[in-house]
Amino acid sequence: MTDAQWERLEPLLPVSNGRCGGWRDHRQVVNGVSHRIRTGVQWRDLPDRYGPWRTVHERHRRWSADGTWEVLLQQVQAEADAAGAIDWDISLDSTSVRAHHHAAGARQAPLPIAKRGSAAAQTRSDPGGTDRPAGGGGAGGEAVGRSRGDFTTKLHLSADGRCRVLSLVITPGQRADCTQFQQVMNKIRVPRLTPGRPRTRPDSVSADKGYSNRLTRHYLRRRGIQHVIPEKADQAANRVRRGKAGGRPPGFDKDRYKKRNTVERAINKLKSFRAIATRFDKRGYVYLGSVPAAALVIWLRS
């Protein structure tokens, strides 16, 4: 991480509350996490310059569990939005990620953790942190499923017009794209640097035929979001067959649809990180933390 990138990230990082000692050098640890995600190396094989590998792994695990990586990504997005550097003509798509055999073998029963707000719970800035989110267990609970590519995890994401991730959801590999459309849209939440509500509504949305259904179009119309989603051939034939009862064909802007390649390019950028292109993490929440960590690096470089 360059000095300029670190100057942007350092003020956003959590600070120690003094109850459990201080953090190890944030920059050293964050660079270690970035190196591991980029190369896919095993944690115990991290170079010595990043400090003890257990410290780097534990920091990444805890920040994945309590959502610190996602918060950091949102804060960087907020700075970009305040500077007018986000293209809000967004695109959605998904990609399958092959699960390495190291991703198998997660314990079936999750360890209990304290609920947020309880006396036993600890904050994100506390080195003790939380352990891992409740629920899950087993392959299905860890977002590993069976698809044409054997055991896979699917990344559903949205990207702005500059090929940067805005929101993401992970599911087992066999899950259909259209079922996660609303979840991906609802996770778009860019805070304001000035008082006000976070921005959650883009200017327009484009997606491929996999998202063409009544539920998706109704959701976008209800929120007043312009969209470009091509109609499937069978849906068009059924509409014509019904005559006037079938309604009008949905609008389609060919020039706007050409910008849908931005989400494909965003996926290519993510998959340049080897630990994203192939899933090595047993726990779904750890892998889910690795993706925004990689997206954070991409945002800092842009």
Coordinates of C-alpha atoms in Angstrom, one line a residue:
M1 CA 0.0 0.0 0.0
T2 CA 1.5 3.3 -1.1
D3 CA 1.8 6.3 1.3
A4 CA -1.0 8.2 -0.5
Q5 CA -3.4 5.2 -0.2
W6 CA -2.4 4.8 3.5
E7 CA -3.2 8.5 4.2
R8 CA -6.7 7.9 3.0
L9 CA -7.2 4.7 4.9
E10 CA -5.5 5.4 8.2
P11 CA -8.1 7.8 9.7
L12 CA -10.9 5.3 9.0
L13 CA -9.3 2.4 10.9
P14 CA -10.6 1.4 14.4
V15 CA -8.6 2.5 17.4
S16 CA -7.9 0.7 20.6
N17 CA -10.1 1.4 23.6
G18 CA -7.3 0.6 26.0
R19 CA -9.0 -2.3 27.8
C20 CA -7.3 -5.1 26.0
G21 CA -4.0 -3.6 25.0
G22 CA -3.1 -1.9 21.8
W23 CA -3.3 -3.0 18.2
R24 CA -0.3 -4.2 16.3
D25 CA 0.8 -1.8 13.6
H26 CA -2.3 -1.5 11.4
R27 CA -0.4 -0.8 8.2
Q28 CA 1.7 -3.9 8.6
V29 CA -1.3 -6.1 9.3
V30 CA -3.4 -4.6 6.5
N31 CA -0.6 -5.1 4.0
G32 CA -0.3 -8.7 5.2
V33 CA -4.0 -9.3 4.6
S34 CA -3.7 -7.7 1.2
H35 CA -0.8 -9.9 0.3
R36 CA -2.6 -13.0 1.3
I37 CA -5.8 -12.1 -0.7
R38 CA -3.7 -11.2 -3.7
T39 CA -1.5 -14.3 -3.8
G40 CA -3.8 -16.9 -2.1
V41 CA -0.8 -18.1 0.0
Q42 CA -1.6 -20.0 3.2
W43 CA -1.6 -17.8 6.2
R44 CA 1.3 -19.6 7.9
D45 CA 3.4 -18.9 4.8
L46 CA 3.1 -15.1 5.0
P47 CA 6.5 -13.3 4.7
D48 CA 8.0 -12.3 8.0
R49 CA 7.8 -8.6 7.1
Y50 CA 4.1 -8.7 7.9
G51 CA 4.6 -9.9 11.4
P52 CA 3.3 -13.0 13.1
W53 CA 0.9 -14.8 10.7
R54 CA -1.5 -15.6 13.5
T55 CA -1.9 -11.9 14.3
V56 CA -2.7 -11.1 10.6
H57 CA -5.1 -14.0 10.3
E58 CA -6.9 -13.2 13.6
R59 CA -7.3 -9.5 12.7
H60 CA -8.8 -10.4 9.3
R61 CA -11.1 -13.0 10.9
R62 CA -12.4 -10.6 13.5
W63 CA -12.8 -7.7 11.0
S64 CA -14.7 -10.1 8.7
A65 CA -17.0 -11.2 11.6
D66 CA -18.0 -7.8 12.8
G67 CA -18.2 -6.1 9.4
T68 CA -15.2 -3.8 9.7
W69 CA -14.1 -4.4 6.1
E70 CA -17.5 -3.5 4.8
V71 CA -17.6 -0.3 7.0
L72 CA -14.2 0.7 5.6
L73 CA -15.4 0.2 2.1
Q74 CA -18.4 2.3 2.7
Q75 CA -16.3 5.1 4.1
V76 CA -14.1 5.2 1.1
Q77 CA -17.2 5.2 -1.1
A78 CA -18.6 8.1 0.9
E79 CA -15.4 10.1 0.2
A80 CA -15.6 9.3 -3.5
D81 CA -19.3 10.3 -3.6
A82 CA -18.7 13.6 -1.9
A83 CA -16.1 14.3 -4.6
G84 CA -18.5 13.4 -7.4
A85 CA -16.3 10.5 -8.4
I86 CA -19.0 7.8 -8.5
D87 CA -20.9 7.0 -11.7
W88 CA -24.3 6.1 -10.5
D89 CA -25.3 4.3 -13.7
I90 CA -24.7 0.9 -12.1
S91 CA -24.8 -2.7 -13.4
L92 CA -25.5 -6.0 -11.7
D93 CA -24.2 -9.5 -12.4
S94 CA -22.9 -12.6 -10.6
T95 CA -19.9 -14.9 -11.0
S96 CA -19.1 -18.4 -9.7
V97 CA -16.0 -19.1 -7.6
R98 CA -14.6 -22.6 -7.4
A99 CA -14.3 -23.8 -3.8
H100 CA -10.8 -25.3 -3.1
H101 CA -10.8 -28.5 -1.1
H102 CA -9.3 -26.4 1.8
A103 CA -12.7 -24.7 2.0
A104 CA -14.3 -28.0 3.0
G105 CA -14.6 -29.3 6.5
A106 CA -16.1 -26.5 8.4
R107 CA -17.6 -27.5 11.8
Q108 CA -21.3 -28.2 11.5
A109 CA -22.4 -26.3 14.7
P110 CA -21.4 -22.7 15.0
L111 CA -19.8 -21.4 18.2
P112 CA -22.1 -19.2 20.3
I113 CA -21.3 -15.5 20.4
A114 CA -22.8 -12.6 22.4
K115 CA -25.5 -10.5 20.7
R116 CA -24.7 -6.9 19.8
G117 CA -25.7 -4.6 22.6
S118 CA -25.4 -7.1 25.3
A119 CA -22.9 -6.7 28.2
A120 CA -20.8 -9.5 26.9
A121 CA -20.5 -8.1 23.4
Q122 CA -17.4 -6.2 22.3
T123 CA -17.2 -3.4 19.8
R124 CA -15.4 -3.4 16.5
S125 CA -12.6 -1.2 17.9
D126 CA -12.0 -3.7 20.7
P127 CA -9.1 -6.1 20.0
G128 CA -11.2 -8.8 21.6
G129 CA -13.8 -8.3 19.0
T130 CA -16.6 -10.7 18.2
D131 CA -16.0 -14.3 17.3
R132 CA -18.2 -15.0 14.3
P133 CA -21.8 -14.4 13.4
A134 CA -24.4 -16.8 14.7
G135 CA -26.2 -19.2 12.4
G136 CA -24.8 -21.3 9.5
G137 CA -22.9 -24.5 9.9
G138 CA -22.3 -27.1 7.2
A139 CA -21.7 -26.5 3.5
G140 CA -25.0 -24.8 2.9
G141 CA -24.6 -22.5 5.9
E142 CA -21.1 -21.5 4.6
A143 CA -22.3 -20.6 1.1
V144 CA -20.8 -23.6 -0.6
G145 CA -23.1 -25.3 -3.1
R146 CA -22.9 -27.7 -6.0
S147 CA -23.3 -26.4 -9.5
R148 CA -21.9 -27.2 -12.9
G149 CA -18.5 -26.3 -11.6
D150 CA -18.8 -28.8 -8.8
F151 CA -18.5 -27.1 -5.3
T152 CA -18.8 -23.4 -5.8
T153 CA -19.7 -20.1 -4.2
K154 CA -21.5 -17.4 -6.2
L155 CA -20.8 -13.7 -5.8
H156 CA -23.7 -11.4 -6.6
L157 CA -22.5 -7.8 -6.9
S158 CA -23.3 -4.3 -8.3
A159 CA -20.6 -2.0 -9.8
D160 CA -20.6 1.7 -10.6
G161 CA -19.8 3.0 -14.0
R162 CA -16.1 3.0 -13.2
C163 CA -15.9 -0.8 -12.5
R164 CA -15.8 -0.6 -8.7
V165 CA -17.9 -2.7 -6.4
L166 CA -20.8 -1.0 -4.6
S167 CA -22.4 -4.0 -2.9
L168 CA -22.2 -7.7 -2.8
V169 CA -23.9 -10.9 -1.6
I170 CA -22.5 -14.4 -1.5
T171 CA -24.6 -17.6 -1.9
P172 CA -24.1 -21.3 -2.7
G173 CA -23.1 -21.8 -6.3
Q174 CA -26.5 -23.2 -7.5
R175 CA -28.5 -20.1 -6.4
A176 CA -30.2 -18.2 -9.3
D177 CA -29.1 -14.7 -10.1
C178 CA -32.6 -13.1 -10.0
T179 CA -33.3 -14.4 -6.4
Q180 CA -30.6 -12.1 -5.1
F181 CA -31.4 -9.0 -7.1
Q182 CA -33.2 -7.1 -4.3
Q183 CA -30.6 -8.2 -1.7
V184 CA -27.8 -6.7 -3.8
M185 CA -29.8 -3.5 -4.4
N186 CA -30.7 -3.1 -0.7
K187 CA -27.0 -3.4 0.3
I188 CA -26.1 -0.3 -1.8
R189 CA -25.6 2.2 1.1
V190 CA -23.1 5.0 0.6
P191 CA -22.9 7.3 3.7
R192 CA -22.8 11.1 3.4
L193 CA -19.9 13.0 4.8
T194 CA -22.4 15.8 5.7
P195 CA -25.5 15.1 7.8
G196 CA -28.1 13.3 5.8
R197 CA -29.3 9.8 4.8
P198 CA -27.0 7.4 3.0
R199 CA -27.5 7.2 -0.7
T200 CA -29.2 4.0 -1.7
R201 CA -30.8 4.7 -5.0
P202 CA -28.7 4.8 -8.3
D203 CA -29.6 6.8 -11.4
S204 CA -30.1 3.7 -13.5
V205 CA -29.6 -0.1 -13.4
S206 CA -28.6 -2.5 -16.2
A207 CA -28.5 -6.3 -16.0
D208 CA -28.7 -9.3 -18.3
K209 CA -31.7 -11.5 -19.2
G210 CA -31.1 -13.5 -16.0
Y211 CA -32.8 -10.7 -14.1
S212 CA -35.8 -10.3 -16.4
N213 CA -38.9 -11.1 -14.4
R214 CA -42.0 -9.2 -13.1
L215 CA -40.7 -9.0 -9.5
T216 CA -37.5 -7.3 -10.5
R217 CA -39.2 -4.8 -12.8
H218 CA -41.9 -4.0 -10.2
Y219 CA -39.2 -3.4 -7.6
L220 CA -37.4 -0.9 -9.8
R221 CA -40.5 0.9 -10.9
R222 CA -41.6 1.2 -7.2
R223 CA -38.4 2.8 -6.3
G224 CA -38.4 5.1 -9.4
I225 CA -35.1 3.7 -10.8
Q226 CA -34.6 3.6 -14.6
H227 CA -33.5 0.2 -15.8
V228 CA -32.3 -1.6 -18.9
I229 CA -33.0 -5.3 -18.7
P230 CA -33.6 -7.2 -22.0
E231 CA -36.7 -9.3 -22.2
K232 CA -36.4 -13.1 -22.6
A233 CA -37.7 -14.6 -25.8
D234 CA -40.3 -16.8 -24.0
Q235 CA -41.6 -13.8 -22.0
A236 CA -41.9 -11.7 -25.2
A237 CA -43.7 -14.5 -27.0
N238 CA -46.1 -14.9 -24.1
R239 CA -46.8 -11.2 -24.0
V240 CA -47.6 -11.1 -27.7
R241 CA -49.8 -14.2 -27.4
R242 CA -51.9 -12.5 -24.7
G243 CA -52.5 -9.5 -26.9
K244 CA -53.7 -6.3 -25.1
A245 CA -53.7 -8.2 -21.8
G246 CA -50.0 -8.8 -22.2
G247 CA -49.2 -5.1 -21.9
R248 CA -46.6 -3.1 -23.6
P249 CA -43.0 -4.3 -24.1
P250 CA -40.5 -3.0 -21.6
G251 CA -38.3 -0.1 -22.8
F252 CA -34.8 -0.9 -23.9
D253 CA -31.9 1.5 -24.5
K254 CA -29.2 -0.2 -26.5
D255 CA -26.6 2.5 -25.9
R256 CA -27.2 2.3 -22.1
Y257 CA -27.0 -1.5 -22.2
K258 CA -23.5 -1.3 -23.7
K259 CA -22.3 0.1 -20.3
R260 CA -23.2 -3.2 -18.7
N261 CA -19.7 -4.4 -19.4
T262 CA -18.6 -2.4 -16.4
V263 CA -19.7 -5.1 -14.0
E264 CA -17.9 -7.7 -16.0
R265 CA -14.7 -5.6 -15.7
A266 CA -15.3 -5.1 -12.0
I267 CA -15.5 -8.9 -11.6
N268 CA -12.2 -9.3 -13.6
K269 CA -10.6 -6.9 -11.2
L270 CA -11.8 -8.8 -8.2
K271 CA -10.6 -12.1 -9.6
S272 CA -7.1 -10.8 -10.1
F273 CA -6.9 -11.5 -6.4
R274 CA -6.2 -15.2 -6.2
A275 CA -8.0 -15.7 -2.9
I276 CA -11.1 -14.2 -4.4
A277 CA -11.0 -16.2 -7.7
T278 CA -10.6 -19.4 -5.7
R279 CA -12.2 -19.8 -2.3
F280 CA -9.8 -21.2 0.3
D281 CA -11.7 -20.0 3.4
K282 CA -13.8 -22.6 5.3
R283 CA -16.1 -20.0 6.8
G284 CA -18.5 -18.1 4.6
Y285 CA -18.2 -14.9 6.7
V286 CA -14.3 -14.9 6.3
Y287 CA -14.6 -15.2 2.5
L288 CA -17.3 -12.5 2.6
G289 CA -14.8 -10.3 4.5
S290 CA -12.1 -11.0 1.9
V291 CA -14.1 -9.7 -1.0
P292 CA -14.7 -6.2 0.4
A293 CA -11.1 -6.1 1.5
A294 CA -10.1 -6.7 -2.1
A295 CA -12.7 -4.2 -3.3
L296 CA -11.3 -1.7 -0.8
V297 CA -7.8 -2.0 -2.4
I298 CA -9.4 -1.4 -5.8
W299 CA -11.2 1.7 -4.6
L300 CA -8.0 3.1 -3.0
R301 CA -6.1 2.6 -6.3
S302 CA -8.7 4.3 -8.4

